[in-house]
Short mmCIF file of N, CA and C in Angstrom, two decimals:
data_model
loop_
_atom_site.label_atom_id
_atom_site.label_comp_id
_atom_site.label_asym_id
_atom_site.label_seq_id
_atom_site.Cartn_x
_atom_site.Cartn_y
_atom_site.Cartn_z
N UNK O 63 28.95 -3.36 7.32
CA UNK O 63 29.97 -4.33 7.02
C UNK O 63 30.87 -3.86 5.89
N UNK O 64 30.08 -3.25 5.23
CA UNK O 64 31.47 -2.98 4.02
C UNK O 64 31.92 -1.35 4.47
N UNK O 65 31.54 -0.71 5.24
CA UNK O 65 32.54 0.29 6.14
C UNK O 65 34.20 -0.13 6.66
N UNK O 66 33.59 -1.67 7.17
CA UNK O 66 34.64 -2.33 7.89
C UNK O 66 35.27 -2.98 7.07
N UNK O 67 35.23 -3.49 5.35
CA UNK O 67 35.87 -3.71 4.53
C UNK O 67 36.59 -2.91 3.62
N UNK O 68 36.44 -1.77 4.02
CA UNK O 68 36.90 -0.82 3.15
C UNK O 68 38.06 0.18 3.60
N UNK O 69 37.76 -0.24 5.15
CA UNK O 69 38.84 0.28 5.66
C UNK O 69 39.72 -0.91 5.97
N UNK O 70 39.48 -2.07 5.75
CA UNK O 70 40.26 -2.70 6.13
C UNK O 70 41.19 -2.89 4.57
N UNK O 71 40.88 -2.38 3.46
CA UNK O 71 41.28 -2.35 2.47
C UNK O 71 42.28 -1.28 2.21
N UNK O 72 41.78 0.00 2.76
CA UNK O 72 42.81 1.24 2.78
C UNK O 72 43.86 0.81 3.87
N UNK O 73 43.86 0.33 4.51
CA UNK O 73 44.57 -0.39 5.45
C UNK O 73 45.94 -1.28 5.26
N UNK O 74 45.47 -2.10 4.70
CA UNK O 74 46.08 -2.84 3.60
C UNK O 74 46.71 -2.53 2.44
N UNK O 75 46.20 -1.91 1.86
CA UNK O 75 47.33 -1.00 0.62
C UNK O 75 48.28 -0.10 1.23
N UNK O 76 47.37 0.63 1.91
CA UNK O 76 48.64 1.54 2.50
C UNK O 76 49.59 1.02 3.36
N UNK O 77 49.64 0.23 3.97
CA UNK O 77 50.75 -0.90 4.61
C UNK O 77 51.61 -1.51 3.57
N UNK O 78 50.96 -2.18 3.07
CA UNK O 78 51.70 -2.53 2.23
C UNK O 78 52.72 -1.59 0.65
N UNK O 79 51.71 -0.52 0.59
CA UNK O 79 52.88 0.47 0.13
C UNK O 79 54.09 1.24 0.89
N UNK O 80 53.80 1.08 2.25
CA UNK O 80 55.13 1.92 3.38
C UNK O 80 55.77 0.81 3.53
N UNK O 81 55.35 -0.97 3.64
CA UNK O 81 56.39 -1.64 4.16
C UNK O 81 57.52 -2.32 2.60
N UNK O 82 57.10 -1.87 1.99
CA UNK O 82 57.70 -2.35 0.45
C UNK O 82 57.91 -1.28 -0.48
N UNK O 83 58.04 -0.18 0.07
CA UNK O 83 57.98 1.11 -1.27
C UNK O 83 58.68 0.74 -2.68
N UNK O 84 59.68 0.19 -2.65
CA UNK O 84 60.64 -0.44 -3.91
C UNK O 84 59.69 -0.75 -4.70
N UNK O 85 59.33 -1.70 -4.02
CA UNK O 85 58.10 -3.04 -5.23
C UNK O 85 56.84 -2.37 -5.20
N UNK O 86 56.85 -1.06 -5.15
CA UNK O 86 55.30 -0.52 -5.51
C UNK O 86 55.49 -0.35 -6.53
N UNK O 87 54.89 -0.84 -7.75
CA UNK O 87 54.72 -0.59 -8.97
C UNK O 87 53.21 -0.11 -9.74
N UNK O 88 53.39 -0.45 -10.79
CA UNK O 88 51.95 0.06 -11.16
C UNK O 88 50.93 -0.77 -11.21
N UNK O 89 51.39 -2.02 -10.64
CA UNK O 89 49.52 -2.40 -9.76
C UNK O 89 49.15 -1.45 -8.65
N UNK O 90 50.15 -0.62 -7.85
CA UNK O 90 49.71 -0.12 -6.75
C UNK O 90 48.31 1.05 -7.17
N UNK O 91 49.15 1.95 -8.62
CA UNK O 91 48.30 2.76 -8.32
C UNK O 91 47.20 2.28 -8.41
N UNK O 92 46.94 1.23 -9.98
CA UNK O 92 45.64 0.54 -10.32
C UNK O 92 44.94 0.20 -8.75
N UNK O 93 45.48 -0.65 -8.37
CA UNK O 93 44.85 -0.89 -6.69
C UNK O 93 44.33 0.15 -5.59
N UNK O 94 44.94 1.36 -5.63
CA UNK O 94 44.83 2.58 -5.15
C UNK O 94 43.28 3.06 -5.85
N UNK O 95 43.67 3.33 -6.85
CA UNK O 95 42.02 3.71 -7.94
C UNK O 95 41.31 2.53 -7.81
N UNK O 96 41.04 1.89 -7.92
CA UNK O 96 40.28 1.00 -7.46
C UNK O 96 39.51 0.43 -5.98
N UNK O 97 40.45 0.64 -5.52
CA UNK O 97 40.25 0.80 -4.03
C UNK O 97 39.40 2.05 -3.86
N UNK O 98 39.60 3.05 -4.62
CA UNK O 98 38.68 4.87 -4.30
C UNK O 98 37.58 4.61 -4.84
N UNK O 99 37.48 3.90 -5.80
CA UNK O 99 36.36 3.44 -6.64
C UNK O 99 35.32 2.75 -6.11
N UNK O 100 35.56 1.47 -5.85
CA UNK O 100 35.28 0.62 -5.05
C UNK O 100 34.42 1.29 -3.47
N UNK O 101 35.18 2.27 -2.80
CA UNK O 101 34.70 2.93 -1.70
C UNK O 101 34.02 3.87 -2.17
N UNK O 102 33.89 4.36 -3.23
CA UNK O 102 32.60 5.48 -3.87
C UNK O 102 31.19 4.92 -3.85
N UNK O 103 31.84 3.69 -4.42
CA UNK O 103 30.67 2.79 -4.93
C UNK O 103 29.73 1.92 -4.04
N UNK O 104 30.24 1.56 -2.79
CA UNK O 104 29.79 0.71 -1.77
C UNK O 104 29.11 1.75 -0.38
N UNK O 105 29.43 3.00 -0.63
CA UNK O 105 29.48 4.24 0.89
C UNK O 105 27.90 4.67 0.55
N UNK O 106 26.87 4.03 2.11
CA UNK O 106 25.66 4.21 1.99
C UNK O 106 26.07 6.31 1.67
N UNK O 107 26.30 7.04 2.39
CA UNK O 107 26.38 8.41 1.89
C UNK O 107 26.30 8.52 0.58
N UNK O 108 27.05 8.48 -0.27
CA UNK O 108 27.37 8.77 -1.61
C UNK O 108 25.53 8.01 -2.12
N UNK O 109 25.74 6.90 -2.18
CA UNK O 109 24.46 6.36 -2.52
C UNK O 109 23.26 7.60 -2.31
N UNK O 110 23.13 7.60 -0.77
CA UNK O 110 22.44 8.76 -0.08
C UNK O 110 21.98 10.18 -1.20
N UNK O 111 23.21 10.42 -1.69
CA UNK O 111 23.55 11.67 -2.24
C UNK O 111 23.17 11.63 -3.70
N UNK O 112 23.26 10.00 -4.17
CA UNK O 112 22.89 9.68 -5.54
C UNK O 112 21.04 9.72 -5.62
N UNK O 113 20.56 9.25 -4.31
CA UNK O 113 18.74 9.44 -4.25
C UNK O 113 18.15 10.81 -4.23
N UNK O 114 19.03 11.64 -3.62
CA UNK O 114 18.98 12.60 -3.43
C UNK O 114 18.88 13.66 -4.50
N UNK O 115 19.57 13.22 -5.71
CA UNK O 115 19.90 14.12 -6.67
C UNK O 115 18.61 13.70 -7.66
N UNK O 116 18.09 12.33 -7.30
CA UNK O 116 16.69 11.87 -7.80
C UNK O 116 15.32 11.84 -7.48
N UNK O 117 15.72 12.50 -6.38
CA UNK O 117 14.21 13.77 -5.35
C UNK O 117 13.93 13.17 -4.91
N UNK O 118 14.70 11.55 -4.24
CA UNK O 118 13.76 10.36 -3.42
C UNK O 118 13.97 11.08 -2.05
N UNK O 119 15.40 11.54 -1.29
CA UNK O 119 15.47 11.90 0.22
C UNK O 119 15.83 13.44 -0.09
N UNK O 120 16.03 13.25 1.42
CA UNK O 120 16.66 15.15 1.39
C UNK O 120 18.20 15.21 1.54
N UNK O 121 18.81 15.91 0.62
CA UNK O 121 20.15 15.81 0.68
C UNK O 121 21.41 15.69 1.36
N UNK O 122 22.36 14.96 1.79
CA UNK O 122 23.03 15.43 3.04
C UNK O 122 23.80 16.27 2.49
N UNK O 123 23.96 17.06 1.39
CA UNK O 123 24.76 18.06 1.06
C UNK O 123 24.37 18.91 0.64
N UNK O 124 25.09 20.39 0.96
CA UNK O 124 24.58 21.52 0.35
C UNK O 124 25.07 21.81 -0.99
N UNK O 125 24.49 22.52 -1.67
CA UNK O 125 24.72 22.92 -2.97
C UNK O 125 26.20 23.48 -3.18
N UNK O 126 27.01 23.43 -4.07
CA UNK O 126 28.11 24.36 -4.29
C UNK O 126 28.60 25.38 -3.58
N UNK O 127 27.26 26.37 -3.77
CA UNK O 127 27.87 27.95 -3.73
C UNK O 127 28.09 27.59 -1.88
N UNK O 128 27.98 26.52 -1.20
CA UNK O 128 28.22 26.81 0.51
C UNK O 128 29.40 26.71 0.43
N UNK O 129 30.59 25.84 -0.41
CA UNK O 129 31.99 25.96 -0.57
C UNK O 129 32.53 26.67 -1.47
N UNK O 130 32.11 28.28 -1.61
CA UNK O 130 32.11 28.47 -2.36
C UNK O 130 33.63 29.14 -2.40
N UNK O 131 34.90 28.94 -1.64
CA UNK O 131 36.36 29.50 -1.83
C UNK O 131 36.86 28.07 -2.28
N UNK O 132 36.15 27.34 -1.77
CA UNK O 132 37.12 26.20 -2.00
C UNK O 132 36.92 25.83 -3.53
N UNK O 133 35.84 25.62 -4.33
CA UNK O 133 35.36 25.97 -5.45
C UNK O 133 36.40 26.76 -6.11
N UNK O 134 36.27 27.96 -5.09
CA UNK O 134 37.33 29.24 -6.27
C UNK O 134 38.95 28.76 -6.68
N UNK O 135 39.35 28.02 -5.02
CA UNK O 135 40.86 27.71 -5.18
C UNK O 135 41.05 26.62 -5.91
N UNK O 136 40.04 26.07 -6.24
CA UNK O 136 40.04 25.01 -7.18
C UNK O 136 40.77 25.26 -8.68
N UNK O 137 39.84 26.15 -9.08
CA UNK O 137 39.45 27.06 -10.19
C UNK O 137 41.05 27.82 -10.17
N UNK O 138 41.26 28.53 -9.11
CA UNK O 138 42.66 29.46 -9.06
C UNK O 138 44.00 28.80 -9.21
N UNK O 139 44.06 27.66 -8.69
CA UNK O 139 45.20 26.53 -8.74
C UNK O 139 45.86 26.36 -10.16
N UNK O 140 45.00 25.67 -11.06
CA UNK O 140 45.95 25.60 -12.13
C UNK O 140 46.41 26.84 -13.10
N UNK O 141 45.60 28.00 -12.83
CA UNK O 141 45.81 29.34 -12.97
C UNK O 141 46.89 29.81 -12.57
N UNK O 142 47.44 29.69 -11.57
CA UNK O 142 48.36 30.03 -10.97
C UNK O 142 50.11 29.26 -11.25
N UNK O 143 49.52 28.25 -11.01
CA UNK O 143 50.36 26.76 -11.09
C UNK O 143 50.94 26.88 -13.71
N UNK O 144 49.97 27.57 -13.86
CA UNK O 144 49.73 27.87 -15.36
C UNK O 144 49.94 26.78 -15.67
N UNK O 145 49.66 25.80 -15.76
CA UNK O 145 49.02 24.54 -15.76
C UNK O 145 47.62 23.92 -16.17
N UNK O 146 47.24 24.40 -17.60
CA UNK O 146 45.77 23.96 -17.90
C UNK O 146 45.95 23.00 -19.35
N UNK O 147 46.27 22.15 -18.37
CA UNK O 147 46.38 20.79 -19.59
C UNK O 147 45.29 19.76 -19.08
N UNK O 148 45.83 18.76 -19.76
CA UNK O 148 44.64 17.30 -19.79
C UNK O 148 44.94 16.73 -18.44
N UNK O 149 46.69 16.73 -18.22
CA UNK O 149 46.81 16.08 -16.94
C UNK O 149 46.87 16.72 -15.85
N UNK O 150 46.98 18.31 -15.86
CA UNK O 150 46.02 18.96 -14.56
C UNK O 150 44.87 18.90 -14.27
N UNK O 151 43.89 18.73 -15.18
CA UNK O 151 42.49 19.02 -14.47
C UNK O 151 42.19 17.07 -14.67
N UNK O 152 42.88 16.10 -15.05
CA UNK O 152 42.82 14.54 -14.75
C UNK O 152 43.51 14.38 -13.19
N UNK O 153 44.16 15.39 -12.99
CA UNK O 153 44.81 14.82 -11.31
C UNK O 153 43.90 16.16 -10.10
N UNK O 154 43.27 17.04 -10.77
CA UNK O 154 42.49 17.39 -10.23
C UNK O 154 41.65 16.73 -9.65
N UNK O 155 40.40 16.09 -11.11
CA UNK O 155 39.39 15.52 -10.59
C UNK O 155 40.09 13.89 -9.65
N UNK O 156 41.05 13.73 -10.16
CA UNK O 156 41.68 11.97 -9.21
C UNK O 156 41.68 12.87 -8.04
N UNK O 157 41.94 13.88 -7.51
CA UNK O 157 42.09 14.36 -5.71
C UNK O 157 40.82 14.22 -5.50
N UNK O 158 39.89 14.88 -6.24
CA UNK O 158 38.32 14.80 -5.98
C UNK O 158 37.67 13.57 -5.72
N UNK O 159 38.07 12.65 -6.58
CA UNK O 159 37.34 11.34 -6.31
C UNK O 159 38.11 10.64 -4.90
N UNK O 160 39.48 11.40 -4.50
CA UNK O 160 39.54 10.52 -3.37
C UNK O 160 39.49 11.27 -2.50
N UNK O 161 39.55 12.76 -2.47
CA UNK O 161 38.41 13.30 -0.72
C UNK O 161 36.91 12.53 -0.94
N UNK O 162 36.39 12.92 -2.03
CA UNK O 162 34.86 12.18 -1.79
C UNK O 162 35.11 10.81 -0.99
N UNK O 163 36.08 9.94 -1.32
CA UNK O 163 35.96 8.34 -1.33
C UNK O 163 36.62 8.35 0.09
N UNK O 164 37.40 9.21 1.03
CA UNK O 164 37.67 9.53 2.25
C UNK O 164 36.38 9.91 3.43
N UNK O 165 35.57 10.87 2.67
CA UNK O 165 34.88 12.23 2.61
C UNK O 165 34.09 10.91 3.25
N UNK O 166 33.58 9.91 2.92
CA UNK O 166 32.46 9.34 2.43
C UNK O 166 32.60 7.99 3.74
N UNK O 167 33.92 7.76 3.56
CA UNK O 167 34.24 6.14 4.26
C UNK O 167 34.28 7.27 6.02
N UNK O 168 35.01 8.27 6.30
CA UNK O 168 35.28 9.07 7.57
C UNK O 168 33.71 9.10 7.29
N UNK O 169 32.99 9.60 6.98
CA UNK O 169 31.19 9.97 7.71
C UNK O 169 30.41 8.45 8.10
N UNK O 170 30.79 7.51 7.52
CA UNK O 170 29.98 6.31 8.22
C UNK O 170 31.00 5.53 8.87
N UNK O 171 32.51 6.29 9.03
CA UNK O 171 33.09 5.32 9.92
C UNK O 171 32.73 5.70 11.44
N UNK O 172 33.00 7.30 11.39
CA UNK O 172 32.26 8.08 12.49
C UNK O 172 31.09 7.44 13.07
N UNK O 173 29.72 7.06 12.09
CA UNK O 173 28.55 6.40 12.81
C UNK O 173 29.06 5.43 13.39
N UNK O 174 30.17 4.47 12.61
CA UNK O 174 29.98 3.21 13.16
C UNK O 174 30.67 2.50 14.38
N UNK O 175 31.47 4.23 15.03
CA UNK O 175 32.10 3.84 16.23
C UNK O 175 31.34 5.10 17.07
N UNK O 176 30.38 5.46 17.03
CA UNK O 176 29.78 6.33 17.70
C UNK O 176 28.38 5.37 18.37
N UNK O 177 27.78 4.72 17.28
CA UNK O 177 26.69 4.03 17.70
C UNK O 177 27.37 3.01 19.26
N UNK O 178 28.19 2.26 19.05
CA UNK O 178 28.31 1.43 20.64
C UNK O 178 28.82 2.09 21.45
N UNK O 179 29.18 3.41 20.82
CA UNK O 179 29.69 4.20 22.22
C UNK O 179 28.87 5.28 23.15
N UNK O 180 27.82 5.27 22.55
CA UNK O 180 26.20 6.39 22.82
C UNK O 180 26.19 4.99 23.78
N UNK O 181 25.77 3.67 23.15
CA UNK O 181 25.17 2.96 24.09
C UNK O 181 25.88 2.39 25.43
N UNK O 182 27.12 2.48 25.54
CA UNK O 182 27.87 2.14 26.63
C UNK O 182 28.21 2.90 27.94
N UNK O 183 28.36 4.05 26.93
CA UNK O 183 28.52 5.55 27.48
C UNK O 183 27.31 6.79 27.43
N UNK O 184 26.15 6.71 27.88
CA UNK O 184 25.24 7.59 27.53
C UNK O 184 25.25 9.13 27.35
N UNK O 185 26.38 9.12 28.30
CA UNK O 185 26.36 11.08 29.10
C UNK O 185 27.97 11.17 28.41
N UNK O 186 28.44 10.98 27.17
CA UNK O 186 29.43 11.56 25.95
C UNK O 186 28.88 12.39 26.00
N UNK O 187 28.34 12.86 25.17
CA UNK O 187 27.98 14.69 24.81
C UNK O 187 28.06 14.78 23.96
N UNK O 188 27.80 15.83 23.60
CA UNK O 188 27.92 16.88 22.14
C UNK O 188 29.69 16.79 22.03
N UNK O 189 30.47 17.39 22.95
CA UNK O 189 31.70 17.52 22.06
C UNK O 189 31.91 16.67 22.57
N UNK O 190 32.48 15.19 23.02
CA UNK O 190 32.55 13.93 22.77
C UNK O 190 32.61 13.62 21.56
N UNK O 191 31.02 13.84 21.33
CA UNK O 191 31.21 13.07 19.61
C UNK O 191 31.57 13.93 18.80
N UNK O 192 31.58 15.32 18.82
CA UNK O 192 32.23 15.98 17.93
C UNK O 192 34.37 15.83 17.57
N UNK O 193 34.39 15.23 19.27
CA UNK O 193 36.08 15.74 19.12
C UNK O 193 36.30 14.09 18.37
N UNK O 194 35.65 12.80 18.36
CA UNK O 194 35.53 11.69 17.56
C UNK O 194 35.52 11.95 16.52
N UNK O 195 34.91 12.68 15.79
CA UNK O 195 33.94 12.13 14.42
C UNK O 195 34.95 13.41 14.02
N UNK O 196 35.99 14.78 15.22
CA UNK O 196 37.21 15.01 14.05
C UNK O 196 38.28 14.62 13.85
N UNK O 197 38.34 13.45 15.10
CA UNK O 197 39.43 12.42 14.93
C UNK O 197 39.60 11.49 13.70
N UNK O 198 38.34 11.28 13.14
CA UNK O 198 38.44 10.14 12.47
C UNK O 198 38.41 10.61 11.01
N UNK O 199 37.64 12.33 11.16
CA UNK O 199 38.06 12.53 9.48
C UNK O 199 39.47 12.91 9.62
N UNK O 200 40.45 13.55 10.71
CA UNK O 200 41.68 13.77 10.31
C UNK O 200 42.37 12.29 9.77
N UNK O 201 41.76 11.40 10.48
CA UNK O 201 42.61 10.32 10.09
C UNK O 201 42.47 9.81 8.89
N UNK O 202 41.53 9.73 8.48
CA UNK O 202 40.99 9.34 7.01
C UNK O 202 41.92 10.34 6.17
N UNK O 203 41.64 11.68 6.51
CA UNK O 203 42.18 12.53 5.40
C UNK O 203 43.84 12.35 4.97
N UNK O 204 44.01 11.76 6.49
CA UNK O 204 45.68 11.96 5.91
C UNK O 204 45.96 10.36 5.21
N UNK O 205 45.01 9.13 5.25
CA UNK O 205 44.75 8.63 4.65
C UNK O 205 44.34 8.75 3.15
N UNK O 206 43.49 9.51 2.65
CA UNK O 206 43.24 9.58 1.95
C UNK O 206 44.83 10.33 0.73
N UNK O 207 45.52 11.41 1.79
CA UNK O 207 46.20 11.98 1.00
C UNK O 207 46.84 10.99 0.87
N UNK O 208 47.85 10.26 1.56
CA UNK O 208 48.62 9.00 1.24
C UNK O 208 48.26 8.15 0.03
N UNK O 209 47.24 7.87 -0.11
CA UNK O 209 46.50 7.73 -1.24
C UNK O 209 46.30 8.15 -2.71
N UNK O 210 45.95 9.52 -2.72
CA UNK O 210 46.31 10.21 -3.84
C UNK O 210 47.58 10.81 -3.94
N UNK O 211 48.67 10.06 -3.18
CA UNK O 211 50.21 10.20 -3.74
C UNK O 211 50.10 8.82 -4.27
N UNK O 212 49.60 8.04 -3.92
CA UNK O 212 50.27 6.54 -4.74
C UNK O 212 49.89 6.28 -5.69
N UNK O 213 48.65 7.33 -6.13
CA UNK O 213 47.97 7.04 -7.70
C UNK O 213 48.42 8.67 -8.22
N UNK O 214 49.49 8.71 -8.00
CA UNK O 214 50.12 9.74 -8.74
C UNK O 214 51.01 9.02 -9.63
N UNK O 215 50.98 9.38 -11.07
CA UNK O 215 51.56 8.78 -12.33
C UNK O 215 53.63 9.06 -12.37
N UNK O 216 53.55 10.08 -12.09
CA UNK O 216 54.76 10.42 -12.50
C UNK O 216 55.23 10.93 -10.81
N UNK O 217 56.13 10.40 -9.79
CA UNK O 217 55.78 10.59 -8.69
C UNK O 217 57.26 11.94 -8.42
N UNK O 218 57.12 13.01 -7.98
CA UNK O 218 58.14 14.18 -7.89
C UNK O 218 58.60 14.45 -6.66
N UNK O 219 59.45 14.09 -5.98
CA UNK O 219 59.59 14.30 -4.65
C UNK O 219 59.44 16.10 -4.11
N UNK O 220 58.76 15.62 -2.85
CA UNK O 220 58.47 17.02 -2.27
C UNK O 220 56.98 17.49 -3.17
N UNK O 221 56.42 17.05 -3.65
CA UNK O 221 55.16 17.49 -4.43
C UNK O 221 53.71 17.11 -3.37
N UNK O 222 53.35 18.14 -3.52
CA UNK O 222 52.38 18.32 -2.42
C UNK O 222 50.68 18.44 -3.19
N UNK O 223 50.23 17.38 -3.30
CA UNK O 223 48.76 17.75 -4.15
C UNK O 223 47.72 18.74 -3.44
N UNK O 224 47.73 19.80 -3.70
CA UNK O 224 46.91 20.67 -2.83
C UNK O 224 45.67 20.95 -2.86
N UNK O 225 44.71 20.41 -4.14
CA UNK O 225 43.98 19.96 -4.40
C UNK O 225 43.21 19.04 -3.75
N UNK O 226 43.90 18.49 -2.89
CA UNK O 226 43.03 17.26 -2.28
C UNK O 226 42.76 17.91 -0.91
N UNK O 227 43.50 18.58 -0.16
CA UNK O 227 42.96 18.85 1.01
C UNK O 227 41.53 20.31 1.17
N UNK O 228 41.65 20.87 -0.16
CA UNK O 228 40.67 21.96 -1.04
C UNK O 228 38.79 21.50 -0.98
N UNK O 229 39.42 19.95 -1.96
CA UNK O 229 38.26 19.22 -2.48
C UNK O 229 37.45 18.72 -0.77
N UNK O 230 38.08 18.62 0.11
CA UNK O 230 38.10 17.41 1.55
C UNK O 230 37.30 18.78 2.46
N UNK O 231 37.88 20.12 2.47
CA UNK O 231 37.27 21.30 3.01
C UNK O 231 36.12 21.39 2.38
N UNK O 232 35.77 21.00 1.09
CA UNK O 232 34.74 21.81 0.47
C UNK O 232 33.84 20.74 0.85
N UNK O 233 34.06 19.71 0.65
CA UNK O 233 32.75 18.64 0.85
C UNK O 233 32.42 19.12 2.72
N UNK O 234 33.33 19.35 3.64
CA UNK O 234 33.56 19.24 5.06
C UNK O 234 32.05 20.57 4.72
N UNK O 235 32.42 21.84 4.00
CA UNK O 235 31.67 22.92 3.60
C UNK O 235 30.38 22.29 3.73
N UNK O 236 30.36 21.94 2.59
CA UNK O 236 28.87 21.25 1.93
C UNK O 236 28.47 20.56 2.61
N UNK O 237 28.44 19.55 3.50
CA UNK O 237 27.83 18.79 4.13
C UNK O 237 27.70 19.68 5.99
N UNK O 238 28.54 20.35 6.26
CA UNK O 238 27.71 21.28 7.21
C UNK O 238 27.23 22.07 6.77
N UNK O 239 27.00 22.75 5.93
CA UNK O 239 25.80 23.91 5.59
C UNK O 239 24.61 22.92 5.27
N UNK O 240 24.59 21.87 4.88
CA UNK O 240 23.38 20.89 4.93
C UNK O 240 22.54 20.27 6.15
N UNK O 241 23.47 20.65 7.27
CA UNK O 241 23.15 19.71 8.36
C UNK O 241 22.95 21.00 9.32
#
């Protein structure tokens, strides 16, 4: 149930930031972060991942070094960009918290339209549910990026956070080398 509230929440902001762009102000971003927050905080996964790190289950993620370029381009970005201030590596980790909070809502949204469809449809398959479950993280993701443009502080046209689609590969990393 709160899968289905949470998207019905990203849903909702982001509508309402494309049908009013003018009057997006700075409740949006607050609402935006909050909204990522909020979906960190409620996503059985993440939870999952929080028992996990407390030796109760077995992890659904692999350790670091399995993403380990995406890690690097992480690392290489503001290097490059020569950009190592407070508010590069603060809009860094904000891309991070919203692939995770994408990362997180796409893996149990996947279950939660896969489960009535195993049962309706028995003989889906393997790529069935695979070409689903990459339907629904593309969709999330480009969700998600929409997202970490609206909780962007100072907004630059044509600015492309590249960071976020980095952070979204690496978890994609980490959680198949786990599985």
């Amino acid at each position: 149930m709160s899968t289905a509230i949470m998207l019905c929440g990203w849903i909702l902001l982001l509508g309402t930031a494309g049908w009013r762009p003018r009057c997006a102000g700075p409740w949006i971003r607050r609402s935006a972060l909050g909204l990522t927050l909020a979906t960190l905080f409620v996503s059985d996964f993440w939870w999952t991942v929080a028992r996990a790190l407390q030796g109760h289950e077995t992890p659904p993620l692999a350790g670091p070094e399995s993403a380990y370029l995406s890690i690097w381009i992480l690392v290489l970005l503001p290097i490059l960009s020569r950009r190592l201030d407070r508010r590069a590596l603060e809009s860094h980790l904000l891309g991070g918290l919203t692939a995770a909070a994408a990362f997180g809502l796409a893996h149990e949204s996947a279950s939660l339209i896969l489960t009535p469809l195993q049962e309706s449809w028995p003989n889906l398959g393997q790529s069935g549910e695979s070409i689903l479950v990459a339907g629904v993280h593309t969709i999330l993701v480009l969700a998600g990026s929409s997202l970490r443009v609206l909780m962007d502080p100072v907004r630059e046209p044509g600015r492309f956070h590249w960071d976020y689609p980095v952070w979204y590969v690496g978890l994609i990393a980490m959680h198949r080398a786990a599985v």
